[in-house]
């Protein structure tokens, strides 16, 4: 798992910029099945680091808080294999389902509603923040910010 802000990648005490950032992300993709990216610019300003993702050759799982269907399309165009969508309503998710053939995971505070939407719309699963717990039967992943990992629970 990495965090990206203003085109810089941060993992642990390491910060990579420009070409080093692309190289570091490609290396992480080589070492791992997926690299989970928390895009802080996407979260805060709805401005994910799309130019950076275009230059990466591995499988990215991008969590950039897409707010519109076009944001999801942008992530698909730049090569995201998996996308986390947070706190979305059913109308937005239905539109995503219509246009997207990538793996979509839902995240948010209302786990009961997330589980229902995931099942009803046949998304791939849910992503939990470190303090959340879920006991349902869906594919479930959990983000551990303290050790910068995401782990599959179910």
mmCIF file with all atom_site columns, C-alpha atoms in Angstrom, residues 43-119:
data_model
loop_
_atom_site.group_PDB
_atom_site.id
_atom_site.type_symbol
_atom_site.label_atom_id
_atom_site.label_alt_id
_atom_site.label_comp_id
_atom_site.label_asym_id
_atom_site.label_entity_id
_atom_site.label_seq_id
_atom_site.pdbx_PDB_ins_code
_atom_site.Cartn_x
_atom_site.Cartn_y
_atom_site.Cartn_z
_atom_site.occupancy
_atom_site.B_iso_or_equiv
_atom_site.pdbx_formal_charge
_atom_site.auth_seq_id
_atom_site.auth_comp_id
_atom_site.auth_asym_id
_atom_site.auth_atom_id
_atom_site.pdbx_PDB_model_num
ATOM 1  C CA . UNK A 1 43  ? -9.711  12.412 -1.553  1.00 0.00 ? 43  UNK A CA 1
ATOM 2  C CA . UNK A 1 44  ? -9.146  16.068 -0.801  1.00 0.00 ? 44  UNK A CA 1
ATOM 3  C CA . UNK A 1 45  ? -9.491  17.846 -4.143  1.00 0.00 ? 45  UNK A CA 1
ATOM 4  C CA . UNK A 1 46  ? -11.083 15.335 -6.541  1.00 0.00 ? 46  UNK A CA 1
ATOM 5  C CA . UNK A 1 47  ? -7.876  15.555 -8.524  1.00 0.00 ? 47  UNK A CA 1
ATOM 6  C CA . UNK A 1 48  ? -6.239  12.106 -8.582  1.00 0.00 ? 48  UNK A CA 1
ATOM 7  C CA . UNK A 1 49  ? -2.738  11.621 -9.961  1.00 0.00 ? 49  UNK A CA 1
ATOM 8  C CA . UNK A 1 50  ? -3.876  10.245 -13.323 1.00 0.00 ? 50  UNK A CA 1
ATOM 9  C CA . UNK A 1 51  ? -0.686  11.210 -15.186 1.00 0.00 ? 51  UNK A CA 1
ATOM 10 C CA . UNK A 1 52  ? 1.360   9.109  -12.776 1.00 0.00 ? 52  UNK A CA 1
ATOM 11 C CA . UNK A 1 53  ? -0.890  6.067  -13.146 1.00 0.00 ? 53  UNK A CA 1
ATOM 12 C CA . UNK A 1 54  ? -0.600  6.179  -16.938 1.00 0.00 ? 54  UNK A CA 1
ATOM 13 C CA . UNK A 1 55  ? 3.121   5.464  -16.606 1.00 0.00 ? 55  UNK A CA 1
ATOM 14 C CA . UNK A 1 56  ? 2.796   2.425  -14.335 1.00 0.00 ? 56  UNK A CA 1
ATOM 15 C CA . UNK A 1 57  ? 2.883   -1.043 -15.857 1.00 0.00 ? 57  UNK A CA 1
ATOM 16 C CA . UNK A 1 58  ? 1.633   -3.113 -12.932 1.00 0.00 ? 58  UNK A CA 1
ATOM 17 C CA . UNK A 1 59  ? -1.765  -3.744 -11.424 1.00 0.00 ? 59  UNK A CA 1
ATOM 18 C CA . UNK A 1 60  ? -3.072  -0.828 -9.392  1.00 0.00 ? 60  UNK A CA 1
ATOM 19 C CA . UNK A 1 61  ? -5.984  -0.820 -6.984  1.00 0.00 ? 61  UNK A CA 1
ATOM 20 C CA . UNK A 1 62  ? -6.856  2.858  -6.706  1.00 0.00 ? 62  UNK A CA 1
ATOM 21 C CA . UNK A 1 63  ? -8.720  4.454  -3.814  1.00 0.00 ? 63  UNK A CA 1
ATOM 22 C CA . UNK A 1 64  ? -9.138  8.096  -4.849  1.00 0.00 ? 64  UNK A CA 1
ATOM 23 C CA . UNK A 1 65  ? -12.714 8.754  -3.675  1.00 0.00 ? 65  UNK A CA 1
ATOM 24 C CA . UNK A 1 66  ? -14.312 9.080  -7.125  1.00 0.00 ? 66  UNK A CA 1
ATOM 25 C CA . UNK A 1 67  ? -17.324 11.376 -6.903  1.00 0.00 ? 67  UNK A CA 1
ATOM 26 C CA . UNK A 1 68  ? -18.699 11.098 -10.440 1.00 0.00 ? 68  UNK A CA 1
ATOM 27 C CA . UNK A 1 69  ? -19.017 8.355  -13.048 1.00 0.00 ? 69  UNK A CA 1
ATOM 28 C CA . UNK A 1 70  ? -16.447 10.251 -15.133 1.00 0.00 ? 70  UNK A CA 1
ATOM 29 C CA . UNK A 1 71  ? -13.950 9.914  -12.269 1.00 0.00 ? 71  UNK A CA 1
ATOM 30 C CA . UNK A 1 72  ? -14.341 6.143  -12.388 1.00 0.00 ? 72  UNK A CA 1
ATOM 31 C CA . UNK A 1 73  ? -13.933 6.189  -16.177 1.00 0.00 ? 73  UNK A CA 1
ATOM 32 C CA . UNK A 1 74  ? -10.727 8.220  -15.803 1.00 0.00 ? 74  UNK A CA 1
ATOM 33 C CA . UNK A 1 75  ? -9.337  5.562  -13.445 1.00 0.00 ? 75  UNK A CA 1
ATOM 34 C CA . UNK A 1 76  ? -10.236 2.816  -15.903 1.00 0.00 ? 76  UNK A CA 1
ATOM 35 C CA . UNK A 1 77  ? -8.625  4.688  -18.805 1.00 0.00 ? 77  UNK A CA 1
ATOM 36 C CA . UNK A 1 78  ? -5.331  5.088  -16.920 1.00 0.00 ? 78  UNK A CA 1
ATOM 37 C CA . UNK A 1 79  ? -5.225  1.369  -16.159 1.00 0.00 ? 79  UNK A CA 1
ATOM 38 C CA . UNK A 1 80  ? -6.720  0.754  -12.724 1.00 0.00 ? 80  UNK A CA 1
ATOM 39 C CA . UNK A 1 81  ? -7.479  -2.948 -12.288 1.00 0.00 ? 81  UNK A CA 1
ATOM 40 C CA . UNK A 1 82  ? -9.502  -2.425 -9.118  1.00 0.00 ? 82  UNK A CA 1
ATOM 41 C CA . UNK A 1 83  ? -11.253 0.670  -7.811  1.00 0.00 ? 83  UNK A CA 1
ATOM 42 C CA . UNK A 1 84  ? -12.540 1.479  -4.350  1.00 0.00 ? 84  UNK A CA 1
ATOM 43 C CA . UNK A 1 85  ? -15.657 3.652  -4.289  1.00 0.00 ? 85  UNK A CA 1
ATOM 44 C CA . UNK A 1 86  ? -16.473 5.327  -0.973  1.00 0.00 ? 86  UNK A CA 1
ATOM 45 C CA . UNK A 1 87  ? -19.752 6.538  0.496   1.00 0.00 ? 87  UNK A CA 1
ATOM 46 C CA . UNK A 1 88  ? -21.665 6.376  -2.786  1.00 0.00 ? 88  UNK A CA 1
ATOM 47 C CA . UNK A 1 89  ? -25.419 6.308  -3.257  1.00 0.00 ? 89  UNK A CA 1
ATOM 48 C CA . UNK A 1 90  ? -27.223 3.590  -5.170  1.00 0.00 ? 90  UNK A CA 1
ATOM 49 C CA . UNK A 1 91  ? -27.903 5.754  -8.283  1.00 0.00 ? 91  UNK A CA 1
ATOM 50 C CA . UNK A 1 92  ? -24.196 6.508  -8.680  1.00 0.00 ? 92  UNK A CA 1
ATOM 51 C CA . UNK A 1 93  ? -23.275 2.856  -8.142  1.00 0.00 ? 93  UNK A CA 1
ATOM 52 C CA . UNK A 1 94  ? -25.857 1.654  -10.673 1.00 0.00 ? 94  UNK A CA 1
ATOM 53 C CA . UNK A 1 95  ? -24.309 3.944  -13.295 1.00 0.00 ? 95  UNK A CA 1
ATOM 54 C CA . UNK A 1 96  ? -20.841 2.612  -12.481 1.00 0.00 ? 96  UNK A CA 1
ATOM 55 C CA . UNK A 1 97  ? -22.068 -0.959 -12.835 1.00 0.00 ? 97  UNK A CA 1
ATOM 56 C CA . UNK A 1 98  ? -23.476 -0.178 -16.298 1.00 0.00 ? 98  UNK A CA 1
ATOM 57 C CA . UNK A 1 99  ? -20.209 1.176  -17.689 1.00 0.00 ? 99  UNK A CA 1
ATOM 58 C CA . UNK A 1 100 ? -17.516 -0.683 -15.796 1.00 0.00 ? 100 UNK A CA 1
ATOM 59 C CA . UNK A 1 101 ? -16.097 -4.167 -16.202 1.00 0.00 ? 101 UNK A CA 1
ATOM 60 C CA . UNK A 1 102 ? -13.276 -3.701 -13.683 1.00 0.00 ? 102 UNK A CA 1
ATOM 61 C CA . UNK A 1 103 ? -13.336 -4.941 -10.114 1.00 0.00 ? 103 UNK A CA 1
ATOM 62 C CA . UNK A 1 104 ? -15.197 -2.497 -7.882  1.00 0.00 ? 104 UNK A CA 1
ATOM 63 C CA . UNK A 1 105 ? -15.073 -2.567 -4.088  1.00 0.00 ? 105 UNK A CA 1
ATOM 64 C CA . UNK A 1 106 ? -17.181 -0.407 -1.818  1.00 0.00 ? 106 UNK A CA 1
ATOM 65 C CA . UNK A 1 107 ? -16.069 1.361  1.360   1.00 0.00 ? 107 UNK A CA 1
ATOM 66 C CA . UNK A 1 108 ? -17.734 3.645  3.868   1.00 0.00 ? 108 UNK A CA 1
ATOM 67 C CA . UNK A 1 109 ? -19.188 3.977  7.327   1.00 0.00 ? 109 UNK A CA 1
ATOM 68 C CA . UNK A 1 110 ? -22.561 2.224  6.931   1.00 0.00 ? 110 UNK A CA 1
ATOM 69 C CA . UNK A 1 111 ? -21.464 -1.403 6.569   1.00 0.00 ? 111 UNK A CA 1
ATOM 70 C CA . UNK A 1 112 ? -25.007 -2.759 6.473   1.00 0.00 ? 112 UNK A CA 1
ATOM 71 C CA . UNK A 1 113 ? -25.851 -0.544 3.494   1.00 0.00 ? 113 UNK A CA 1
ATOM 72 C CA . UNK A 1 114 ? -22.497 -1.342 1.830   1.00 0.00 ? 114 UNK A CA 1
ATOM 73 C CA . UNK A 1 115 ? -23.158 -5.052 2.120   1.00 0.00 ? 115 UNK A CA 1
ATOM 74 C CA . UNK A 1 116 ? -26.636 -4.678 0.621   1.00 0.00 ? 116 UNK A CA 1
ATOM 75 C CA . UNK A 1 117 ? -25.398 -2.553 -2.288  1.00 0.00 ? 117 UNK A CA 1
ATOM 76 C CA . UNK A 1 118 ? -22.470 -4.892 -2.935  1.00 0.00 ? 118 UNK A CA 1
ATOM 77 C CA . UNK A 1 119 ? -24.787 -7.898 -3.121  1.00 0.00 ? 119 UNK A CA 1
#
